[in-house]
Amino acid sequence: MQREAPVQGPSDPPRAAPGAPTQRVIEFFESLCPASLPRIGQIYRADASFKDPFNEVTGVDAITAIFRHMFETTEDPRFTVLDVIDDAGQCFLTWNFHFRSIGLRRRDWMIHGASRIEFDSDGLVRRHRDYWDAAEEFYEALPLLGAVLRTIKRQLRAAARESR
């Protein structure tokens, strides 16, 4: 899968290639499909934790269930890693998640987010935390709830300008 252009300025020094655990995670998520779900145990340790705006679970079976649910409730889901910061025992990834919703209101979605991933001494994921703005990236696009959230956002934005 081809990566989207990383966020890097022209004067930024070249980045080192990610270490083996980070590269394994990137390759896993960029090629994630229903057939690859049994491999989660080769990426995550048995007691790994995973948290995103909708879920907080512990254990490979629970993590696998989250991704299985993703494949059951979306069409053509795919992750594209944009940028990587790799440090001893952890990495930080920015990514885009593309998918098509299933149901009456079929549409294409793109969610921009980031992950902080911690590795154990064997290079397995022990903690995975996804950060993305569920309100902006998802809820605001929903008809009724989105209108309410956009109104609140406009009111808060105006209040911030007046306080300057």
Short mmCIF file of N, CA and C in Angstrom, two decimals:
data_model
loop_
_atom_site.label_atom_id
_atom_site.label_comp_id
_atom_site.label_asym_id
_atom_site.label_seq_id
_atom_site.Cartn_x
_atom_site.Cartn_y
_atom_site.Cartn_z
N MET A 1 0.85 -1.17 0.00
CA MET A 1 0.00 0.00 0.00
C MET A 1 0.89 1.24 0.00
N GLN A 2 0.57 2.21 -0.81
CA GLN A 2 1.37 3.40 -0.92
C GLN A 2 1.00 4.37 0.19
N ARG A 3 2.02 4.94 0.82
CA ARG A 3 1.79 5.89 1.90
C ARG A 3 1.48 7.26 1.36
N GLU A 4 0.63 7.97 2.10
CA GLU A 4 0.39 9.36 1.77
C GLU A 4 1.61 10.15 2.22
N ALA A 5 1.81 11.31 1.66
CA ALA A 5 3.00 12.10 1.96
C ALA A 5 3.08 12.43 3.45
N PRO A 6 4.26 12.23 4.06
CA PRO A 6 4.41 12.55 5.48
C PRO A 6 4.42 14.05 5.69
N VAL A 7 4.12 14.44 6.92
CA VAL A 7 4.15 15.84 7.29
C VAL A 7 5.58 16.15 7.71
N GLN A 8 6.33 16.72 6.79
CA GLN A 8 7.74 17.02 7.06
C GLN A 8 8.11 18.22 6.21
N GLY A 9 8.71 19.22 6.83
CA GLY A 9 9.10 20.42 6.11
C GLY A 9 10.37 20.21 5.32
N PRO A 10 10.66 21.11 4.36
CA PRO A 10 11.84 20.95 3.51
C PRO A 10 13.15 21.05 4.29
N SER A 11 13.17 21.75 5.42
CA SER A 11 14.41 21.89 6.18
C SER A 11 14.55 20.86 7.29
N ASP A 12 13.55 19.98 7.45
CA ASP A 12 13.63 18.94 8.47
C ASP A 12 14.70 17.93 8.09
N PRO A 13 15.50 17.47 9.08
CA PRO A 13 16.48 16.43 8.76
C PRO A 13 15.77 15.13 8.40
N PRO A 14 16.41 14.29 7.58
CA PRO A 14 15.76 13.02 7.23
C PRO A 14 15.54 12.18 8.48
N ARG A 15 14.43 11.47 8.50
CA ARG A 15 14.10 10.63 9.65
C ARG A 15 14.70 9.25 9.46
N ALA A 16 15.12 8.67 10.57
CA ALA A 16 15.65 7.30 10.53
C ALA A 16 14.50 6.34 10.26
N ALA A 17 14.82 5.23 9.67
CA ALA A 17 13.82 4.19 9.43
C ALA A 17 13.32 3.67 10.77
N PRO A 18 12.03 3.36 10.87
CA PRO A 18 11.50 2.85 12.14
C PRO A 18 12.16 1.53 12.52
N GLY A 19 12.22 1.28 13.83
CA GLY A 19 12.74 0.01 14.32
C GLY A 19 11.81 -1.14 13.97
N ALA A 20 12.28 -2.35 14.19
CA ALA A 20 11.53 -3.55 13.79
C ALA A 20 10.13 -3.62 14.40
N PRO A 21 9.94 -3.38 15.72
CA PRO A 21 8.58 -3.46 16.26
C PRO A 21 7.64 -2.43 15.61
N THR A 22 8.12 -1.22 15.43
CA THR A 22 7.30 -0.18 14.82
C THR A 22 6.97 -0.53 13.38
N GLN A 23 7.97 -0.99 12.63
CA GLN A 23 7.74 -1.36 11.24
C GLN A 23 6.72 -2.50 11.13
N ARG A 24 6.79 -3.44 12.05
CA ARG A 24 5.85 -4.57 12.06
C ARG A 24 4.41 -4.06 12.30
N VAL A 25 4.25 -3.11 13.21
CA VAL A 25 2.93 -2.53 13.48
C VAL A 25 2.41 -1.78 12.25
N ILE A 26 3.27 -0.97 11.64
CA ILE A 26 2.86 -0.22 10.44
C ILE A 26 2.41 -1.18 9.34
N GLU A 27 3.22 -2.17 9.06
CA GLU A 27 2.88 -3.13 8.00
C GLU A 27 1.58 -3.88 8.33
N PHE A 28 1.40 -4.23 9.60
CA PHE A 28 0.18 -4.93 10.00
C PHE A 28 -1.05 -4.07 9.72
N PHE A 29 -1.02 -2.82 10.20
CA PHE A 29 -2.21 -1.98 10.05
C PHE A 29 -2.45 -1.53 8.62
N GLU A 30 -1.40 -1.30 7.86
CA GLU A 30 -1.61 -0.89 6.47
C GLU A 30 -2.10 -2.04 5.59
N SER A 31 -1.95 -3.26 6.06
CA SER A 31 -2.44 -4.41 5.28
C SER A 31 -3.57 -5.15 6.01
N LEU A 32 -4.13 -4.53 7.04
CA LEU A 32 -5.16 -5.17 7.86
C LEU A 32 -6.37 -5.57 7.01
N CYS A 33 -6.79 -6.82 7.19
CA CYS A 33 -7.97 -7.36 6.51
C CYS A 33 -8.53 -8.46 7.41
N PRO A 34 -9.74 -8.94 7.16
CA PRO A 34 -10.30 -9.98 8.03
C PRO A 34 -9.38 -11.20 8.16
N ALA A 35 -8.70 -11.58 7.10
CA ALA A 35 -7.83 -12.76 7.14
C ALA A 35 -6.60 -12.55 8.02
N SER A 36 -6.23 -11.29 8.27
CA SER A 36 -5.04 -11.04 9.10
C SER A 36 -5.36 -10.91 10.59
N LEU A 37 -6.64 -10.92 10.96
CA LEU A 37 -7.00 -10.77 12.37
C LEU A 37 -6.37 -11.82 13.28
N PRO A 38 -6.24 -13.09 12.87
CA PRO A 38 -5.59 -14.06 13.75
C PRO A 38 -4.13 -13.72 14.07
N ARG A 39 -3.51 -12.85 13.29
CA ARG A 39 -2.12 -12.45 13.54
C ARG A 39 -1.98 -11.39 14.63
N ILE A 40 -3.08 -10.88 15.15
CA ILE A 40 -2.99 -9.84 16.18
C ILE A 40 -2.14 -10.33 17.35
N GLY A 41 -2.23 -11.61 17.68
CA GLY A 41 -1.43 -12.17 18.77
C GLY A 41 0.06 -12.17 18.49
N GLN A 42 0.47 -11.96 17.25
CA GLN A 42 1.89 -11.84 16.91
C GLN A 42 2.36 -10.39 17.01
N ILE A 43 1.42 -9.47 17.13
CA ILE A 43 1.73 -8.04 17.21
C ILE A 43 1.54 -7.53 18.64
N TYR A 44 0.47 -7.99 19.30
CA TYR A 44 0.13 -7.56 20.66
C TYR A 44 0.42 -8.68 21.64
N ARG A 45 0.88 -8.33 22.83
CA ARG A 45 1.05 -9.36 23.85
C ARG A 45 -0.33 -9.72 24.42
N ALA A 46 -0.40 -10.85 25.10
CA ALA A 46 -1.69 -11.41 25.54
C ALA A 46 -2.49 -10.44 26.41
N ASP A 47 -1.81 -9.65 27.25
CA ASP A 47 -2.51 -8.75 28.17
C ASP A 47 -2.43 -7.29 27.72
N ALA A 48 -2.25 -7.06 26.43
CA ALA A 48 -2.14 -5.69 25.91
C ALA A 48 -3.43 -4.92 26.16
N SER A 49 -3.27 -3.60 26.28
CA SER A 49 -4.45 -2.73 26.42
C SER A 49 -4.60 -1.89 25.16
N PHE A 50 -5.84 -1.58 24.83
CA PHE A 50 -6.17 -0.77 23.66
C PHE A 50 -7.26 0.22 24.06
N LYS A 51 -7.07 1.48 23.67
CA LYS A 51 -8.09 2.49 23.96
C LYS A 51 -8.22 3.43 22.77
N ASP A 52 -9.47 3.73 22.41
CA ASP A 52 -9.78 4.74 21.41
C ASP A 52 -11.01 5.50 21.90
N PRO A 53 -11.55 6.46 21.15
CA PRO A 53 -12.70 7.21 21.66
C PRO A 53 -13.95 6.37 21.95
N PHE A 54 -14.03 5.14 21.42
CA PHE A 54 -15.21 4.31 21.63
C PHE A 54 -14.97 3.09 22.52
N ASN A 55 -13.73 2.67 22.67
CA ASN A 55 -13.43 1.39 23.33
C ASN A 55 -12.28 1.54 24.31
N GLU A 56 -12.30 0.70 25.33
CA GLU A 56 -11.16 0.54 26.23
C GLU A 56 -11.18 -0.92 26.67
N VAL A 57 -10.22 -1.69 26.17
CA VAL A 57 -10.21 -3.13 26.41
C VAL A 57 -8.81 -3.61 26.76
N THR A 58 -8.76 -4.81 27.32
CA THR A 58 -7.50 -5.47 27.62
C THR A 58 -7.56 -6.89 27.09
N GLY A 59 -6.48 -7.32 26.46
CA GLY A 59 -6.36 -8.68 25.97
C GLY A 59 -6.51 -8.80 24.47
N VAL A 60 -5.79 -9.75 23.90
CA VAL A 60 -5.78 -9.95 22.45
C VAL A 60 -7.18 -10.27 21.92
N ASP A 61 -7.95 -11.09 22.63
CA ASP A 61 -9.29 -11.44 22.14
C ASP A 61 -10.18 -10.20 22.05
N ALA A 62 -10.11 -9.33 23.05
CA ALA A 62 -10.94 -8.11 23.04
C ALA A 62 -10.48 -7.15 21.94
N ILE A 63 -9.17 -7.04 21.74
CA ILE A 63 -8.65 -6.18 20.68
C ILE A 63 -9.06 -6.73 19.31
N THR A 64 -8.96 -8.03 19.15
CA THR A 64 -9.38 -8.67 17.90
C THR A 64 -10.86 -8.40 17.64
N ALA A 65 -11.68 -8.46 18.69
CA ALA A 65 -13.12 -8.22 18.54
C ALA A 65 -13.41 -6.80 18.03
N ILE A 66 -12.63 -5.83 18.46
CA ILE A 66 -12.81 -4.45 17.99
C ILE A 66 -12.59 -4.37 16.48
N PHE A 67 -11.51 -4.98 16.02
CA PHE A 67 -11.21 -4.91 14.59
C PHE A 67 -12.16 -5.79 13.77
N ARG A 68 -12.60 -6.90 14.33
CA ARG A 68 -13.61 -7.72 13.65
C ARG A 68 -14.90 -6.90 13.48
N HIS A 69 -15.30 -6.20 14.53
CA HIS A 69 -16.48 -5.34 14.47
C HIS A 69 -16.31 -4.26 13.39
N MET A 70 -15.10 -3.71 13.28
CA MET A 70 -14.83 -2.70 12.25
C MET A 70 -15.12 -3.27 10.86
N PHE A 71 -14.66 -4.50 10.60
CA PHE A 71 -14.89 -5.11 9.29
C PHE A 71 -16.36 -5.46 9.07
N GLU A 72 -17.09 -5.75 10.14
CA GLU A 72 -18.51 -6.09 10.02
C GLU A 72 -19.39 -4.86 9.80
N THR A 73 -18.92 -3.70 10.22
CA THR A 73 -19.77 -2.50 10.19
C THR A 73 -19.31 -1.44 9.20
N THR A 74 -18.25 -1.70 8.45
CA THR A 74 -17.77 -0.76 7.43
C THR A 74 -17.40 -1.53 6.16
N GLU A 75 -17.30 -0.80 5.07
CA GLU A 75 -16.80 -1.37 3.82
C GLU A 75 -15.44 -0.74 3.51
N ASP A 76 -14.55 -1.55 3.00
CA ASP A 76 -13.24 -1.10 2.54
C ASP A 76 -12.46 -0.28 3.58
N PRO A 77 -12.42 -0.71 4.85
CA PRO A 77 -11.64 0.05 5.82
C PRO A 77 -10.14 -0.13 5.55
N ARG A 78 -9.40 0.97 5.68
CA ARG A 78 -7.96 0.88 5.51
C ARG A 78 -7.27 2.03 6.25
N PHE A 79 -6.12 1.72 6.78
CA PHE A 79 -5.29 2.70 7.47
C PHE A 79 -4.11 3.06 6.58
N THR A 80 -3.77 4.33 6.56
CA THR A 80 -2.58 4.80 5.88
C THR A 80 -1.75 5.58 6.88
N VAL A 81 -0.56 5.10 7.18
CA VAL A 81 0.33 5.79 8.12
C VAL A 81 0.97 6.96 7.40
N LEU A 82 0.90 8.13 8.02
CA LEU A 82 1.43 9.35 7.42
C LEU A 82 2.81 9.70 7.95
N ASP A 83 3.00 9.55 9.24
CA ASP A 83 4.26 9.96 9.85
C ASP A 83 4.54 9.08 11.06
N VAL A 84 5.81 8.95 11.38
CA VAL A 84 6.25 8.05 12.45
C VAL A 84 7.29 8.75 13.31
N ILE A 85 7.13 8.66 14.60
CA ILE A 85 8.18 9.02 15.55
C ILE A 85 8.46 7.75 16.33
N ASP A 86 9.68 7.27 16.22
CA ASP A 86 10.06 5.99 16.82
C ASP A 86 11.11 6.25 17.89
N ASP A 87 10.86 5.79 19.09
CA ASP A 87 11.79 5.98 20.20
C ASP A 87 11.91 4.66 20.93
N ALA A 88 12.91 4.54 21.75
CA ALA A 88 13.14 3.30 22.48
C ALA A 88 11.88 2.86 23.22
N GLY A 89 11.32 1.75 22.79
CA GLY A 89 10.19 1.16 23.49
C GLY A 89 8.83 1.73 23.17
N GLN A 90 8.76 2.72 22.28
CA GLN A 90 7.46 3.28 21.93
C GLN A 90 7.53 3.96 20.57
N CYS A 91 6.35 4.18 20.00
CA CYS A 91 6.28 4.95 18.76
C CYS A 91 5.00 5.78 18.77
N PHE A 92 5.01 6.79 17.95
CA PHE A 92 3.85 7.66 17.77
C PHE A 92 3.60 7.72 16.27
N LEU A 93 2.39 7.36 15.84
CA LEU A 93 2.04 7.33 14.42
C LEU A 93 0.90 8.29 14.16
N THR A 94 0.96 9.02 13.07
CA THR A 94 -0.22 9.73 12.59
C THR A 94 -0.72 8.95 11.38
N TRP A 95 -2.04 8.94 11.20
CA TRP A 95 -2.63 8.09 10.18
C TRP A 95 -3.95 8.67 9.70
N ASN A 96 -4.39 8.17 8.56
CA ASN A 96 -5.74 8.39 8.07
C ASN A 96 -6.43 7.04 8.00
N PHE A 97 -7.67 7.01 8.45
CA PHE A 97 -8.50 5.81 8.38
C PHE A 97 -9.61 6.10 7.39
N HIS A 98 -9.62 5.39 6.29
CA HIS A 98 -10.63 5.54 5.25
C HIS A 98 -11.60 4.37 5.33
N PHE A 99 -12.89 4.65 5.17
CA PHE A 99 -13.88 3.58 5.12
C PHE A 99 -15.17 4.10 4.51
N ARG A 100 -16.04 3.20 4.16
CA ARG A 100 -17.37 3.53 3.64
C ARG A 100 -18.38 3.00 4.65
N SER A 101 -19.31 3.85 5.04
CA SER A 101 -20.33 3.42 5.99
C SER A 101 -21.32 2.49 5.30
N ILE A 102 -21.90 1.62 6.11
CA ILE A 102 -22.89 0.66 5.63
C ILE A 102 -24.26 1.12 6.11
N GLY A 103 -25.27 0.91 5.30
CA GLY A 103 -26.62 1.26 5.71
C GLY A 103 -27.25 2.25 4.75
N LEU A 104 -28.29 2.93 5.24
CA LEU A 104 -29.04 3.84 4.40
C LEU A 104 -28.22 5.05 3.96
N ARG A 105 -27.41 5.56 4.83
CA ARG A 105 -26.61 6.76 4.53
C ARG A 105 -25.18 6.37 4.18
N ARG A 106 -25.04 5.63 3.12
CA ARG A 106 -23.71 5.19 2.68
C ARG A 106 -22.90 6.41 2.24
N ARG A 107 -21.71 6.52 2.79
CA ARG A 107 -20.81 7.59 2.36
C ARG A 107 -19.39 7.21 2.70
N ASP A 108 -18.46 7.87 2.05
CA ASP A 108 -17.04 7.66 2.33
C ASP A 108 -16.63 8.57 3.48
N TRP A 109 -15.79 8.02 4.35
CA TRP A 109 -15.29 8.75 5.51
C TRP A 109 -13.77 8.72 5.51
N MET A 110 -13.19 9.74 6.13
CA MET A 110 -11.76 9.75 6.39
C MET A 110 -11.57 10.36 7.77
N ILE A 111 -10.96 9.60 8.65
CA ILE A 111 -10.70 10.08 10.00
C ILE A 111 -9.19 10.22 10.14
N HIS A 112 -8.76 11.39 10.60
CA HIS A 112 -7.33 11.62 10.83
C HIS A 112 -7.08 11.42 12.32
N GLY A 113 -6.06 10.65 12.64
CA GLY A 113 -5.77 10.39 14.04
C GLY A 113 -4.32 10.08 14.28
N ALA A 114 -4.04 9.72 15.51
CA ALA A 114 -2.69 9.39 15.94
C ALA A 114 -2.75 8.25 16.95
N SER A 115 -1.68 7.50 17.02
CA SER A 115 -1.57 6.40 17.97
C SER A 115 -0.27 6.51 18.74
N ARG A 116 -0.35 6.27 20.03
CA ARG A 116 0.84 6.10 20.85
C ARG A 116 0.90 4.62 21.20
N ILE A 117 1.99 3.97 20.84
CA ILE A 117 2.12 2.53 21.03
C ILE A 117 3.36 2.26 21.85
N GLU A 118 3.19 1.50 22.92
CA GLU A 118 4.32 1.09 23.77
C GLU A 118 4.59 -0.39 23.55
N PHE A 119 5.88 -0.73 23.48
CA PHE A 119 6.30 -2.11 23.25
C PHE A 119 6.90 -2.70 24.52
N ASP A 120 6.78 -4.02 24.66
CA ASP A 120 7.48 -4.71 25.75
C ASP A 120 8.88 -5.07 25.28
N SER A 121 9.64 -5.74 26.13
CA SER A 121 11.04 -6.07 25.79
C SER A 121 11.15 -7.06 24.63
N ASP A 122 10.06 -7.76 24.30
CA ASP A 122 10.05 -8.68 23.16
C ASP A 122 9.58 -8.00 21.87
N GLY A 123 9.28 -6.71 21.93
CA GLY A 123 8.82 -5.99 20.75
C GLY A 123 7.34 -6.14 20.46
N LEU A 124 6.58 -6.68 21.42
CA LEU A 124 5.13 -6.80 21.26
C LEU A 124 4.45 -5.56 21.85
N VAL A 125 3.31 -5.20 21.29
CA VAL A 125 2.56 -4.05 21.79
C VAL A 125 1.99 -4.39 23.16
N ARG A 126 2.27 -3.53 24.13
CA ARG A 126 1.67 -3.73 25.46
C ARG A 126 0.59 -2.69 25.74
N ARG A 127 0.71 -1.54 25.09
CA ARG A 127 -0.30 -0.49 25.26
C ARG A 127 -0.46 0.25 23.94
N HIS A 128 -1.71 0.42 23.50
CA HIS A 128 -2.02 1.11 22.25
C HIS A 128 -3.14 2.10 22.54
N ARG A 129 -2.87 3.36 22.33
CA ARG A 129 -3.88 4.40 22.57
C ARG A 129 -4.05 5.21 21.29
N ASP A 130 -5.28 5.24 20.77
CA ASP A 130 -5.60 6.03 19.59
C ASP A 130 -6.21 7.36 20.02
N TYR A 131 -5.77 8.42 19.36
CA TYR A 131 -6.28 9.76 19.61
C TYR A 131 -6.87 10.30 18.32
N TRP A 132 -8.14 10.62 18.36
CA TRP A 132 -8.78 11.34 17.26
C TRP A 132 -10.03 12.00 17.80
N ASP A 133 -10.44 13.06 17.16
CA ASP A 133 -11.56 13.86 17.63
C ASP A 133 -12.87 13.28 17.11
N ALA A 134 -13.52 12.48 17.93
CA ALA A 134 -14.76 11.83 17.52
C ALA A 134 -15.84 12.86 17.16
N ALA A 135 -15.86 13.98 17.86
CA ALA A 135 -16.88 15.00 17.56
C ALA A 135 -16.65 15.58 16.17
N GLU A 136 -15.44 16.04 15.91
CA GLU A 136 -15.16 16.68 14.62
C GLU A 136 -15.14 15.68 13.47
N GLU A 137 -14.52 14.54 13.68
CA GLU A 137 -14.32 13.59 12.60
C GLU A 137 -15.55 12.72 12.31
N PHE A 138 -16.43 12.58 13.28
CA PHE A 138 -17.54 11.64 13.11
C PHE A 138 -18.89 12.26 13.46
N TYR A 139 -19.07 12.66 14.72
CA TYR A 139 -20.38 13.10 15.18
C TYR A 139 -20.91 14.32 14.42
N GLU A 140 -20.03 15.26 14.07
CA GLU A 140 -20.49 16.47 13.38
C GLU A 140 -21.08 16.16 12.01
N ALA A 141 -20.74 15.02 11.45
CA ALA A 141 -21.27 14.64 10.13
C ALA A 141 -22.65 13.99 10.23
N LEU A 142 -23.08 13.66 11.43
CA LEU A 142 -24.40 13.05 11.61
C LEU A 142 -25.47 14.15 11.59
N PRO A 143 -26.61 13.91 10.96
CA PRO A 143 -27.59 14.98 10.74
C PRO A 143 -28.02 15.73 12.01
N LEU A 144 -28.67 15.11 12.94
CA LEU A 144 -29.21 15.82 14.10
C LEU A 144 -28.12 16.18 15.11
N LEU A 145 -27.35 15.21 15.52
CA LEU A 145 -26.29 15.46 16.50
C LEU A 145 -25.25 16.42 15.94
N GLY A 146 -24.94 16.28 14.67
CA GLY A 146 -23.96 17.15 14.05
C GLY A 146 -24.37 18.61 14.10
N ALA A 147 -25.65 18.89 13.85
CA ALA A 147 -26.14 20.26 13.89
C ALA A 147 -25.97 20.86 15.28
N VAL A 148 -26.28 20.08 16.30
CA VAL A 148 -26.13 20.54 17.68
C VAL A 148 -24.65 20.81 17.99
N LEU A 149 -23.78 19.88 17.64
CA LEU A 149 -22.35 20.05 17.91
C LEU A 149 -21.75 21.23 17.15
N ARG A 150 -22.15 21.42 15.91
CA ARG A 150 -21.63 22.55 15.13
C ARG A 150 -22.09 23.87 15.74
N THR A 151 -23.33 23.92 16.24
CA THR A 151 -23.84 25.13 16.90
C THR A 151 -23.04 25.43 18.16
N ILE A 152 -22.82 24.43 18.97
CA ILE A 152 -22.02 24.60 20.20
C ILE A 152 -20.61 25.07 19.84
N LYS A 153 -20.03 24.46 18.85
CA LYS A 153 -18.67 24.82 18.43
C LYS A 153 -18.62 26.29 17.98
N ARG A 154 -19.60 26.74 17.20
CA ARG A 154 -19.64 28.14 16.75
C ARG A 154 -19.76 29.08 17.95
N GLN A 155 -20.61 28.71 18.92
CA GLN A 155 -20.79 29.56 20.09
C GLN A 155 -19.51 29.65 20.90
N LEU A 156 -18.82 28.55 21.07
CA LEU A 156 -17.57 28.56 21.82
C LEU A 156 -16.49 29.33 21.07
N ARG A 157 -16.45 29.19 19.77
CA ARG A 157 -15.47 29.90 18.96
C ARG A 157 -15.67 31.40 19.10
N ALA A 158 -16.90 31.88 19.05
CA ALA A 158 -17.19 33.30 19.19
C ALA A 158 -16.81 33.79 20.58
N ALA A 159 -17.07 32.98 21.59
CA ALA A 159 -16.72 33.35 22.96
C ALA A 159 -15.21 33.48 23.10
N ALA A 160 -14.47 32.65 22.46
CA ALA A 160 -13.01 32.71 22.54
C ALA A 160 -12.50 33.99 21.87
N ARG A 161 -13.10 34.40 20.76
CA ARG A 161 -12.68 35.63 20.07
C ARG A 161 -12.97 36.86 20.92
N GLU A 162 -14.12 36.88 21.61
CA GLU A 162 -14.50 38.03 22.42
C GLU A 162 -13.60 38.19 23.63
N SER A 163 -12.99 37.11 24.12
CA SER A 163 -12.18 37.19 25.33
C SER A 163 -10.77 37.71 25.05
N ARG A 164 -10.43 37.96 23.80
CA ARG A 164 -9.07 38.45 23.47
C ARG A 164 -8.91 39.90 23.75
#
